[in-house]
XYZ file of C-alpha atoms in Angstrom:
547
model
C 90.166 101.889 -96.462
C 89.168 100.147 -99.873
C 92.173 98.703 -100.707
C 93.845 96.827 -97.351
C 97.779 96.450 -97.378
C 98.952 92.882 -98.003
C 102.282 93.434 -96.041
C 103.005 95.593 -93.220
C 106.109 98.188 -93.630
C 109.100 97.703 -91.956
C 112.200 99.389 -91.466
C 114.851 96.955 -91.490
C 116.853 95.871 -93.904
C 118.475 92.420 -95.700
C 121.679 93.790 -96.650
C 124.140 96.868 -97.149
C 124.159 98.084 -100.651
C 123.923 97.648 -104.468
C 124.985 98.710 -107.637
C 123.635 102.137 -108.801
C 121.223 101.212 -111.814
C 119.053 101.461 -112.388
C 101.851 114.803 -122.151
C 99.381 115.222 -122.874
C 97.884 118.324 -121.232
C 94.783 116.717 -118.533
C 91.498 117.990 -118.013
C 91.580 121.153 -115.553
C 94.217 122.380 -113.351
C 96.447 125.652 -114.156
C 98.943 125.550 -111.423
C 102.886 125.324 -112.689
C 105.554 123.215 -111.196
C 106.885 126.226 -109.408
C 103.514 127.037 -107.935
C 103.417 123.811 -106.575
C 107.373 123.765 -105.336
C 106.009 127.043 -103.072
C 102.504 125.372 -101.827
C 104.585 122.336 -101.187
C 106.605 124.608 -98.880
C 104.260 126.809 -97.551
C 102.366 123.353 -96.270
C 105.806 122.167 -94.584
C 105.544 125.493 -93.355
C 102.031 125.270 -92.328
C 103.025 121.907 -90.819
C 105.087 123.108 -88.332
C 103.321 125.548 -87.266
C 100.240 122.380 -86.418
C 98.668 122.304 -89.636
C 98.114 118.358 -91.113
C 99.956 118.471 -94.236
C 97.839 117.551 -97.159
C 100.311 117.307 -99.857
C 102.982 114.920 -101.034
C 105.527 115.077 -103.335
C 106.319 111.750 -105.516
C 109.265 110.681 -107.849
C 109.244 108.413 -110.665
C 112.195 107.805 -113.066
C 110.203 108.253 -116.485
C 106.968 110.567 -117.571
C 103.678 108.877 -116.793
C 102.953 108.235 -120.364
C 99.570 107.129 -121.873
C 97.161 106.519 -119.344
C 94.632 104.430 -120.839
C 93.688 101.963 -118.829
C 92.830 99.672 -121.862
C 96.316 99.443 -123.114
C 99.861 99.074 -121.769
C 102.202 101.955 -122.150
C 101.232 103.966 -119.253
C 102.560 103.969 -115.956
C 100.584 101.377 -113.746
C 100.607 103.393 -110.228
C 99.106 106.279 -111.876
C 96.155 104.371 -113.597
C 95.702 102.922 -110.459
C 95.380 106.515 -108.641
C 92.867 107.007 -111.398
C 90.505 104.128 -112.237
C 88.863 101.080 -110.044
C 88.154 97.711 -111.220
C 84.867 95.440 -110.181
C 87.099 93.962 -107.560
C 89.757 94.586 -105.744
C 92.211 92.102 -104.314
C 93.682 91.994 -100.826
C 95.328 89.682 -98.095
C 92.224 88.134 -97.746
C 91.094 87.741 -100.766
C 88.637 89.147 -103.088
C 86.621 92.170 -102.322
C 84.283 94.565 -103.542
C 84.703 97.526 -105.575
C 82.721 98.888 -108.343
C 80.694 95.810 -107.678
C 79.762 95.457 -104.485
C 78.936 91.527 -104.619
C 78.909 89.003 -107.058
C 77.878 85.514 -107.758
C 79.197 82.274 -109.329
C 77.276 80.368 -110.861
C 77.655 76.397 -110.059
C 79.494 75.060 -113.245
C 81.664 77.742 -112.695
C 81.001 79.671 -116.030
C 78.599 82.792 -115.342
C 79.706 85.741 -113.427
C 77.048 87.882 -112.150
C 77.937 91.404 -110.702
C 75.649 93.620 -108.714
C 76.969 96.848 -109.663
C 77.589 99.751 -106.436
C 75.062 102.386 -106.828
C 75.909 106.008 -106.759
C 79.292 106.122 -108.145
C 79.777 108.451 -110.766
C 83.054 108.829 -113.136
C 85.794 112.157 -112.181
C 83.511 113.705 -115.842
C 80.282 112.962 -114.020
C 78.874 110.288 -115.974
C 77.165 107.700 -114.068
C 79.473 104.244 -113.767
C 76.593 101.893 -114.140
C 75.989 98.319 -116.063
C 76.182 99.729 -119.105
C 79.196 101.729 -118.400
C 80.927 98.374 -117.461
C 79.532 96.888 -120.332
C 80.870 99.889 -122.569
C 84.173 99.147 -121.368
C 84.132 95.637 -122.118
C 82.725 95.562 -125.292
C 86.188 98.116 -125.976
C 88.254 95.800 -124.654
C 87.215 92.592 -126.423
C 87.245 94.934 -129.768
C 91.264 94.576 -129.306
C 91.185 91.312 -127.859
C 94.272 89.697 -129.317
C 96.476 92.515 -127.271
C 94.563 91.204 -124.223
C 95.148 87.257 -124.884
C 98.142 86.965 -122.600
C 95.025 86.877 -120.175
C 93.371 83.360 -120.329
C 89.868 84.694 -119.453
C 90.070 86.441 -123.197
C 90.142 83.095 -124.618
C 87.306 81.671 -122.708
C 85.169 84.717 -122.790
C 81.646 83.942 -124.080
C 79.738 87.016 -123.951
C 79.291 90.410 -121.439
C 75.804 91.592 -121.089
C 73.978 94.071 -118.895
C 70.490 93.096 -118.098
C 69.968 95.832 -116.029
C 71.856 99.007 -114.790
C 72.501 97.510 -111.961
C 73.657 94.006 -113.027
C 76.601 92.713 -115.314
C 76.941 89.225 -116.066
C 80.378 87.353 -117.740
C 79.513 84.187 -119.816
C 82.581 81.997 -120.145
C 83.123 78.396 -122.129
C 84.779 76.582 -118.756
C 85.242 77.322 -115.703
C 88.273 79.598 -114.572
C 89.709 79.769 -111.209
C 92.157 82.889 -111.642
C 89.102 84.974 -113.349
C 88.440 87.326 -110.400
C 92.064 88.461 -110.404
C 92.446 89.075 -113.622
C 89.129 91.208 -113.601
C 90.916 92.929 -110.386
C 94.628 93.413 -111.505
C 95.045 97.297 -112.703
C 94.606 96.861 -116.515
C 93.097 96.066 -118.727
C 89.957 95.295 -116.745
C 90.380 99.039 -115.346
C 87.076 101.705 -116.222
C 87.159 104.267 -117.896
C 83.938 107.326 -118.479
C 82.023 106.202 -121.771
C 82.620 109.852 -122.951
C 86.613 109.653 -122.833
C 86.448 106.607 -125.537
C 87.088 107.422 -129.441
C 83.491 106.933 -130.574
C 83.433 103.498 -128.217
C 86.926 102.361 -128.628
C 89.997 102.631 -126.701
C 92.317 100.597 -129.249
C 93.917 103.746 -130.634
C 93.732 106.093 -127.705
C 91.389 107.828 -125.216
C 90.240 111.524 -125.088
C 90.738 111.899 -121.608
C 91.925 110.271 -118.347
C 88.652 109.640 -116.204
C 87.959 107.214 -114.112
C 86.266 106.775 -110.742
C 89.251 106.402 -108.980
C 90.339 108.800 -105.525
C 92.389 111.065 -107.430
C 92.499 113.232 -110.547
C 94.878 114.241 -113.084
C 94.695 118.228 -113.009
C 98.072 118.896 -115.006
C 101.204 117.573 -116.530
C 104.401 118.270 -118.269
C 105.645 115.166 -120.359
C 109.008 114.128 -118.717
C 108.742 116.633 -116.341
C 105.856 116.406 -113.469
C 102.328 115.449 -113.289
C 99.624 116.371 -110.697
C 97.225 114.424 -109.365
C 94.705 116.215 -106.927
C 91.697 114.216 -104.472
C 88.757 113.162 -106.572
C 85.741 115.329 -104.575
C 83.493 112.815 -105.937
C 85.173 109.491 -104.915
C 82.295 107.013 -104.038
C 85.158 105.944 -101.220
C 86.723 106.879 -98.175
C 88.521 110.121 -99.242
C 92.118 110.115 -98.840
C 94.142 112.295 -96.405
C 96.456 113.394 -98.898
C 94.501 115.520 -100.929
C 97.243 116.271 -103.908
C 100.408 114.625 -104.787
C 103.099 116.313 -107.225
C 105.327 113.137 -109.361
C 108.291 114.826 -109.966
C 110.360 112.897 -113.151
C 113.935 112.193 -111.883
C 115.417 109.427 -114.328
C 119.115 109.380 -112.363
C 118.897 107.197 -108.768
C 121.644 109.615 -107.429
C 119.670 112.588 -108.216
C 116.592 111.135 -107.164
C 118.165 110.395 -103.520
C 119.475 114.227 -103.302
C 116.308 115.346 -104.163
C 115.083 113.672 -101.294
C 118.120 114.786 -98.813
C 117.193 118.122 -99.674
C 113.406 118.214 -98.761
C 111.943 118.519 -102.363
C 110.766 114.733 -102.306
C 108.999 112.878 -99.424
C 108.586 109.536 -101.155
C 110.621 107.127 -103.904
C 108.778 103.676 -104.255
C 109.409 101.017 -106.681
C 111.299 97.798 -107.360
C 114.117 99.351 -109.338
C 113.879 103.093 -108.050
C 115.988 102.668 -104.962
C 119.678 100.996 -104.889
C 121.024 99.311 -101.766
C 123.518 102.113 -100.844
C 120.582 104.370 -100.358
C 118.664 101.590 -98.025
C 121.384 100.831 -95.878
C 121.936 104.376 -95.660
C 118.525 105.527 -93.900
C 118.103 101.579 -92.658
C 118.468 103.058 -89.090
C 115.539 105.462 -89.307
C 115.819 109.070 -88.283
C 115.103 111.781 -90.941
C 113.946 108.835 -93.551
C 112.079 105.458 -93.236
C 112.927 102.565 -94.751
C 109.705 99.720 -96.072
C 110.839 96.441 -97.723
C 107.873 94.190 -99.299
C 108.009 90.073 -99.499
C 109.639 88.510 -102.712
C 107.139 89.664 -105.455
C 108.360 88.665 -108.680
C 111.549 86.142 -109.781
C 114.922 87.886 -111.773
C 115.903 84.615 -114.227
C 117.947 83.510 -117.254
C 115.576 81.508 -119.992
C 117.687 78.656 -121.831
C 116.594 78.352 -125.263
C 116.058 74.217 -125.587
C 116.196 74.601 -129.194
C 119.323 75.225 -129.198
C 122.145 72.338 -130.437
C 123.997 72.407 -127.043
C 121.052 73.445 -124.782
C 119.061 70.859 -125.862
C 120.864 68.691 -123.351
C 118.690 68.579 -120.257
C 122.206 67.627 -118.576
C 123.695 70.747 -119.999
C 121.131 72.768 -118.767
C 121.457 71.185 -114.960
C 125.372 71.793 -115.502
C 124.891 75.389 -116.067
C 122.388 75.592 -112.867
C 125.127 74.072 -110.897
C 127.729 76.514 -112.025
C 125.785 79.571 -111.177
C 126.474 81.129 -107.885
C 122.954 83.008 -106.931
C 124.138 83.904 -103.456
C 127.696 85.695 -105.135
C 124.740 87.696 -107.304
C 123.096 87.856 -104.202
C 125.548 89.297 -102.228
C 128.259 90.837 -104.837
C 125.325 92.801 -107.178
C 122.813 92.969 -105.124
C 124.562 92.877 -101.276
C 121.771 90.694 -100.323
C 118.811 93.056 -100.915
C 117.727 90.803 -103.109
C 117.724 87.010 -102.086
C 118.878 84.140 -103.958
C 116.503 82.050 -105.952
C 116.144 78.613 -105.329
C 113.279 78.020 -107.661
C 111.045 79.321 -110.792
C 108.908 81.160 -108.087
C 109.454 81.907 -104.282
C 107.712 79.415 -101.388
C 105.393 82.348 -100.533
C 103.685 82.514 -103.830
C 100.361 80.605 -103.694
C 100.678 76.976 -104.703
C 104.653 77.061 -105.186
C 105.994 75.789 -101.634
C 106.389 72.296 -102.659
C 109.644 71.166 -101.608
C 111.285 70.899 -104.637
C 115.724 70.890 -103.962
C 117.620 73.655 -105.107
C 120.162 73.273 -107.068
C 123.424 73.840 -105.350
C 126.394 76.095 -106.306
C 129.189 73.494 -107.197
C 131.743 74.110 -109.640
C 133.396 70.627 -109.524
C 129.782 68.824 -110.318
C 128.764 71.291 -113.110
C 132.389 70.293 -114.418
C 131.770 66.594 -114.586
C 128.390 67.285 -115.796
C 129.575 68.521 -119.021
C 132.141 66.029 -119.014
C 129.973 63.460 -118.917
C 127.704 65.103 -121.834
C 130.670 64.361 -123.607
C 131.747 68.295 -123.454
C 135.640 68.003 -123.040
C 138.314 70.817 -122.488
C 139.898 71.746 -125.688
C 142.756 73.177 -125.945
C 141.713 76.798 -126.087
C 140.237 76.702 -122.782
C 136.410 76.472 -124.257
C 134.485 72.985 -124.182
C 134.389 70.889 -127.374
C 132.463 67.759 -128.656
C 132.030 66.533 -131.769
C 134.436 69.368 -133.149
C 131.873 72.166 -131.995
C 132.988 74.719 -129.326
C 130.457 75.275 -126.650
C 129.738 78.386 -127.232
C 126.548 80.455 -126.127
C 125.082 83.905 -126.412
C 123.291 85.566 -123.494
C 120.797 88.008 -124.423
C 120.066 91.201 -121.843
C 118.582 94.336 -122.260
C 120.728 97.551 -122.923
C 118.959 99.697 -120.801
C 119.558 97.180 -117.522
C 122.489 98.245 -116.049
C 122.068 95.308 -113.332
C 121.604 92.675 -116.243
C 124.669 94.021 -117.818
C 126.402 93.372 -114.888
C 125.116 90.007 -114.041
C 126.135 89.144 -117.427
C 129.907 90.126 -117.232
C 129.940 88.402 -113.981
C 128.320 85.407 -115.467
C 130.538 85.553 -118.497
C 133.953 85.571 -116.397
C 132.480 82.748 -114.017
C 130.933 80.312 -116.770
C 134.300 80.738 -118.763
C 136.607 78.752 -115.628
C 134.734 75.738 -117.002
C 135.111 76.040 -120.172
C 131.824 77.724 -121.234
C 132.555 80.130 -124.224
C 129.548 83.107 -123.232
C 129.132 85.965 -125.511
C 127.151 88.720 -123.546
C 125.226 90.865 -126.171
C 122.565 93.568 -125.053
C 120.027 95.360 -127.279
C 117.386 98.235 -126.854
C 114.239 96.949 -124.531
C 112.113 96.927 -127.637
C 114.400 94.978 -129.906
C 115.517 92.772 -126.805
C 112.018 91.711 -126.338
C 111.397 90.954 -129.974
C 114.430 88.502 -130.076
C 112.692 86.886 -126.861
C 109.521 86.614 -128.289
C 111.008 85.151 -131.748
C 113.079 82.718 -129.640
C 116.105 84.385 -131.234
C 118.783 83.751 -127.992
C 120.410 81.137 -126.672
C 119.962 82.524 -123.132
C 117.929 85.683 -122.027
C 117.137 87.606 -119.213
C 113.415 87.914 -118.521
C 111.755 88.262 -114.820
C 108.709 86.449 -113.861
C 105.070 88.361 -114.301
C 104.943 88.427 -110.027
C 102.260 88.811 -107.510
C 99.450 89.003 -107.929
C 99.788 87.270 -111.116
C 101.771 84.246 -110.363
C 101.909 81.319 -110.885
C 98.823 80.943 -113.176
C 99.976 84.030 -115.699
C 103.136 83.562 -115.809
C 102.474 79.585 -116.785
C 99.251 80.531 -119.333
C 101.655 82.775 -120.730
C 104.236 79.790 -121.584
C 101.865 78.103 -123.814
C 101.807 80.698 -126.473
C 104.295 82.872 -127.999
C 103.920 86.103 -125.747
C 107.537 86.496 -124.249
C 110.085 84.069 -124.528
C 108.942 81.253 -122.550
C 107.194 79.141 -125.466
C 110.058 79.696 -127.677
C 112.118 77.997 -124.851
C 110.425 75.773 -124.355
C 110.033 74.155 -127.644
C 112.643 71.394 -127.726
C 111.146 69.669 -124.112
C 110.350 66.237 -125.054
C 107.330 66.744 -122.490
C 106.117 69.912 -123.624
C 102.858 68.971 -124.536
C 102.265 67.274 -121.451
C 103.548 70.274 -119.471
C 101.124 72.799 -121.328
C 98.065 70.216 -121.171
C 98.285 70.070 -117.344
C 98.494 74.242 -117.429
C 95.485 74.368 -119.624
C 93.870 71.812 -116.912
C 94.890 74.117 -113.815
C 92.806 76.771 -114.987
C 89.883 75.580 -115.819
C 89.778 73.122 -112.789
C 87.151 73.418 -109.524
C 88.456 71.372 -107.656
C 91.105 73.180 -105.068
C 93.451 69.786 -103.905
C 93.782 68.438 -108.094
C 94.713 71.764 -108.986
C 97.777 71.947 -106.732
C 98.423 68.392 -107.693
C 98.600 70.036 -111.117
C 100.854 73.072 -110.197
C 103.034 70.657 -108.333
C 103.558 68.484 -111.787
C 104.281 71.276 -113.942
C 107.059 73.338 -111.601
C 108.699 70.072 -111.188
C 108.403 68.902 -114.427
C 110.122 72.725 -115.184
C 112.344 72.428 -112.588
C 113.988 69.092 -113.550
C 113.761 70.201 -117.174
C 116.248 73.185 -115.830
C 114.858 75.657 -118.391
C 115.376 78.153 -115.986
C 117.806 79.858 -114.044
C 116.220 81.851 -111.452
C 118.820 84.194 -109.616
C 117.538 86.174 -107.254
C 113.699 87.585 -105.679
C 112.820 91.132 -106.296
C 111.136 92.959 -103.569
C 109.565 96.306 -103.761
C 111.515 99.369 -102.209
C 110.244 102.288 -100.097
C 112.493 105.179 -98.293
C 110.243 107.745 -97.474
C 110.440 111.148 -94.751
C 109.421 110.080 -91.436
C 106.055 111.879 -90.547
C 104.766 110.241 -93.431
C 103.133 107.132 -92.544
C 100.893 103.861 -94.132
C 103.925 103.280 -96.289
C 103.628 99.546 -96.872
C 102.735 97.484 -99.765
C 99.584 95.967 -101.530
C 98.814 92.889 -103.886
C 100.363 94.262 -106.963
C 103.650 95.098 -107.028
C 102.716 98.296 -108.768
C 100.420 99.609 -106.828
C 101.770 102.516 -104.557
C 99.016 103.022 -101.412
C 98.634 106.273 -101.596
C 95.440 105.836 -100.079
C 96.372 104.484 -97.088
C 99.298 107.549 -96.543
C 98.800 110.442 -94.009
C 101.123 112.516 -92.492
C 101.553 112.680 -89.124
C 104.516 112.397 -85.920
């Protein structure tokens, strides 16, 4: 298989339940949602009579959107079905894909690809050097949308010298550049003839890539259908066509699945706790849990007049309970969060001490800061109330929750919190303004952690810069990021990763609560269920069914 699974599927389970929360028209394909509801049945039908079923029914909560590969809007499992990358990323490491080897040169700063031969895009253009090239030069055309990726700011030059050969010219060295290039957008290819005249900025004409499947039809917020590319370059998969079915409600979703019409729901926030212990045992359905992949956290603004106070901040760590959230929202499905980023992340198992749940300290904390009971029951000094606002997204039910919890918990010790949530796309302009005094926000995850996630801090992209503003070590903080990516050498870069998460750790600008991990209940003769290096990558490569 091109793409090998990073964690083995397995059906066991951390905890018992959780709260319930959470087209355009393709190229080709004529065959209506009911048409494929009766081939979907006559191949269970077929199944049990011996036949190898060949077709698999997905669900997602929300239409696949724009699938450009360039931009951001679309739904990342389907690109993935759709387009390849130069390389791909696996447990191991780095491996080929549209190229089929590289070279580095020895400062560090020239990339040359050889390019595979033979593979052709899902239109039938050839996927060559230049097509590479094609797709570069549209990318860099809107490269301030792309600069949340570090390589954009040290990118030199892309040339082609051949058809066969691509070369990347950068100004330093950069150690994360292969996974970047390998993570599914915006590095992703797409056929020279679906651009606008070139460009991909302001849309795409089609959805072709070189990827194992095709988009033959869908139906915005309805169902899309993706059917086996007969021209993959790669080992074609078993499942020849898969059906997404859009199911926004998790209950509905779960029926669907009770009653046959579904065989798969995947995803980090498609599957509540309820459902997992549910089918934990096996039987009809399979359970798959992955390894932490990204970090659920509350960003303190350091701005701020009260959160300024580094001791503040370490009082409010103290007086948040991440195993109650743990256990009470999540019933242990999702871990509690000792730190900015889980001990299995690369270059993040350092030893640094959580800090404990203790009401009593986080109380003489504040005291200390000089933040005294008044007589309302809310903190005072100087004359000014301590009170705070906690930012969360409207369309979170979870955050919600966590909030009110939060809100009641914080206010035993005196800690006036005003919960307020907005739309996602207003929420996230308030966090990238570094209009909050607390917000919700969750960690970019694997494979892009740590060294996105911390590039990221060092400009205003989400609300992490903002945040961080009033740190007295700041600069020194984003000088030593800026130093980790550009350095060679392997034993002073984790030197360097171990400064900064300390330095962010002790500065307490962060409350991390609890580790995602991605979700899979699935019918039981389907099998390779598991889980890759992205978190948003869904394997349907690797699936078959089978007894």
């Amino acid at each position: 298989m091109k793409r090998k699974l990073l964690y083995t599927c397995f059906a066991g389970v951390l905890a018992a339940a959780v709260l319930t929360a959470c087209s355009k028209p393709a190229a080709g394909g004529k065959e209506t949602a009911a048409e494929g509801t009766a081939k979907t049945e006559e191949s269970q039908a077929a199944g049990s009579a011996g036949a190898v079923k060949e077709e698999l029914v997905f669900v997602n909560y929300r239409d696949i959107r724009d699938l450009n590969p360039h931009l951001y809007a679309g739904e990342m499992y389907a690109q993935e079905m759709l387009y390849e990358t130069l390389v791909t990323i696996t447990e191991d490491g780095y491996a080929p894909c549209l190229a089929e080897s590289w070279t580095i040169s020895g400062d560090g700063k020239t990339y040359t690809f050889k390019i595979r031969k033979g593979v052709t895009f899902s239109d039938g253009e050839v996927c060559d050097a230049n097509a590479i090239k094609a797709n570069f030069d549209a990318i860099i055309e809107n490269k301030d949308r792309h600069t949340w990726l570090e390589m954009m700011n040290l990118l030199v030059s892309v040339s082609a010298p051949d058809a066969e050969t691509f070369v990347i010219e950068l100004s330093k060295p950069y150690y994360p550049m292969l996974t970047e290039l390998g993570v599914t957008r915006p590095f992703a290819m797409i056929s020279p003839k679906a651009m606008k005249d070139g460009s991909t900025k302001d849309g795409v004409k089609e959805y072709i890539g070189t990827g194992a499947y095709v988009l033959t039809e869908s139906v915005t917020d309805e169902y899309a259908i993706f059917e086996a590319n007969e021209n993959y370059w790669g080992e074609q998969p078993k499942v020849k066509k898969i059906t997404v079915k859009v199911i926004p409600d998790n209950q509905t979703r779960i029926l669907a699945l009770e009653k046959g019409e579904i065989d798969l729901i995947f995803g980090k926030n498609m599957i509540d706790a309820d459902a997992v212990n549910k089918y934990k045992e096996g039987g009809k359905f399979e359970v798959a849990l992955s390894n932490p992949t990204s970090t659920r956290q509350i960003v303190l603004n350091t701005s701020n007049e009260i959160l300024k106070d580094t001791a503040v901040r370490q009082a409010l760590q103290h007086a948040t309970n991440r195993q109650a959230i743990s256990e009470g929202v999540f019933y242990g499905l999702e871990a509690p969060a000792d730190t900015l980023f889980a001990t299995s992340i690369p270059y993040c198992n350092i030893g640094l001490k959580a800090y404990a749940y203790d009401e009593k300290q986080a109380g003489e904390m504040l005291d200390a800061a000089g933040w005294v009971m008044g007589s309302g029951g809310v903190r005072e000094k100087d004359g000014k109330a301590m009170r705070l606002n906690l930012l969360y997204n409207s369309d979170s039910v979870t955050e919600k929750t966590i909030a009110e919890y939060l809100q009641s918990e914080y206010g035993k010790l005196g800690i006036g919190l005003e919960i307020k949530g907005e739309e996602e796309q207003s929420y996230r302009d308030n966090m990238k303004a570094g209009h909050f005094d607390m917000v919700f926000n969750i960690c970019w995850g694997t494979p892009y952690d740590p060294q996105s996630s911390l590039a990221a801090m060092r400009q205003p992209v989400y609300g992490d810069f903002a945040a961080q503003q009033g740190l007295a070590d700041k600069a020194e903080i984003d000088e030593a990021i800026t130093e980790i990516l550009v350095s060679t050498d392997e034993t002073k870069r984790q030197e360097l990763y171990s400064f900064v998460l300390t330095r962010l750790h002790e500065d307490a600008v962060y409350i991390p609560l609890t580790y995602e991990c991605n979700k899979a209940i699935y019918t039981s003769d389907l099998k390779g269920v598991g889980f890759t290096q992205t978190q948003y990558e869904v394997p349907f490569g690797q699936m078959y069914f089978g007894e």
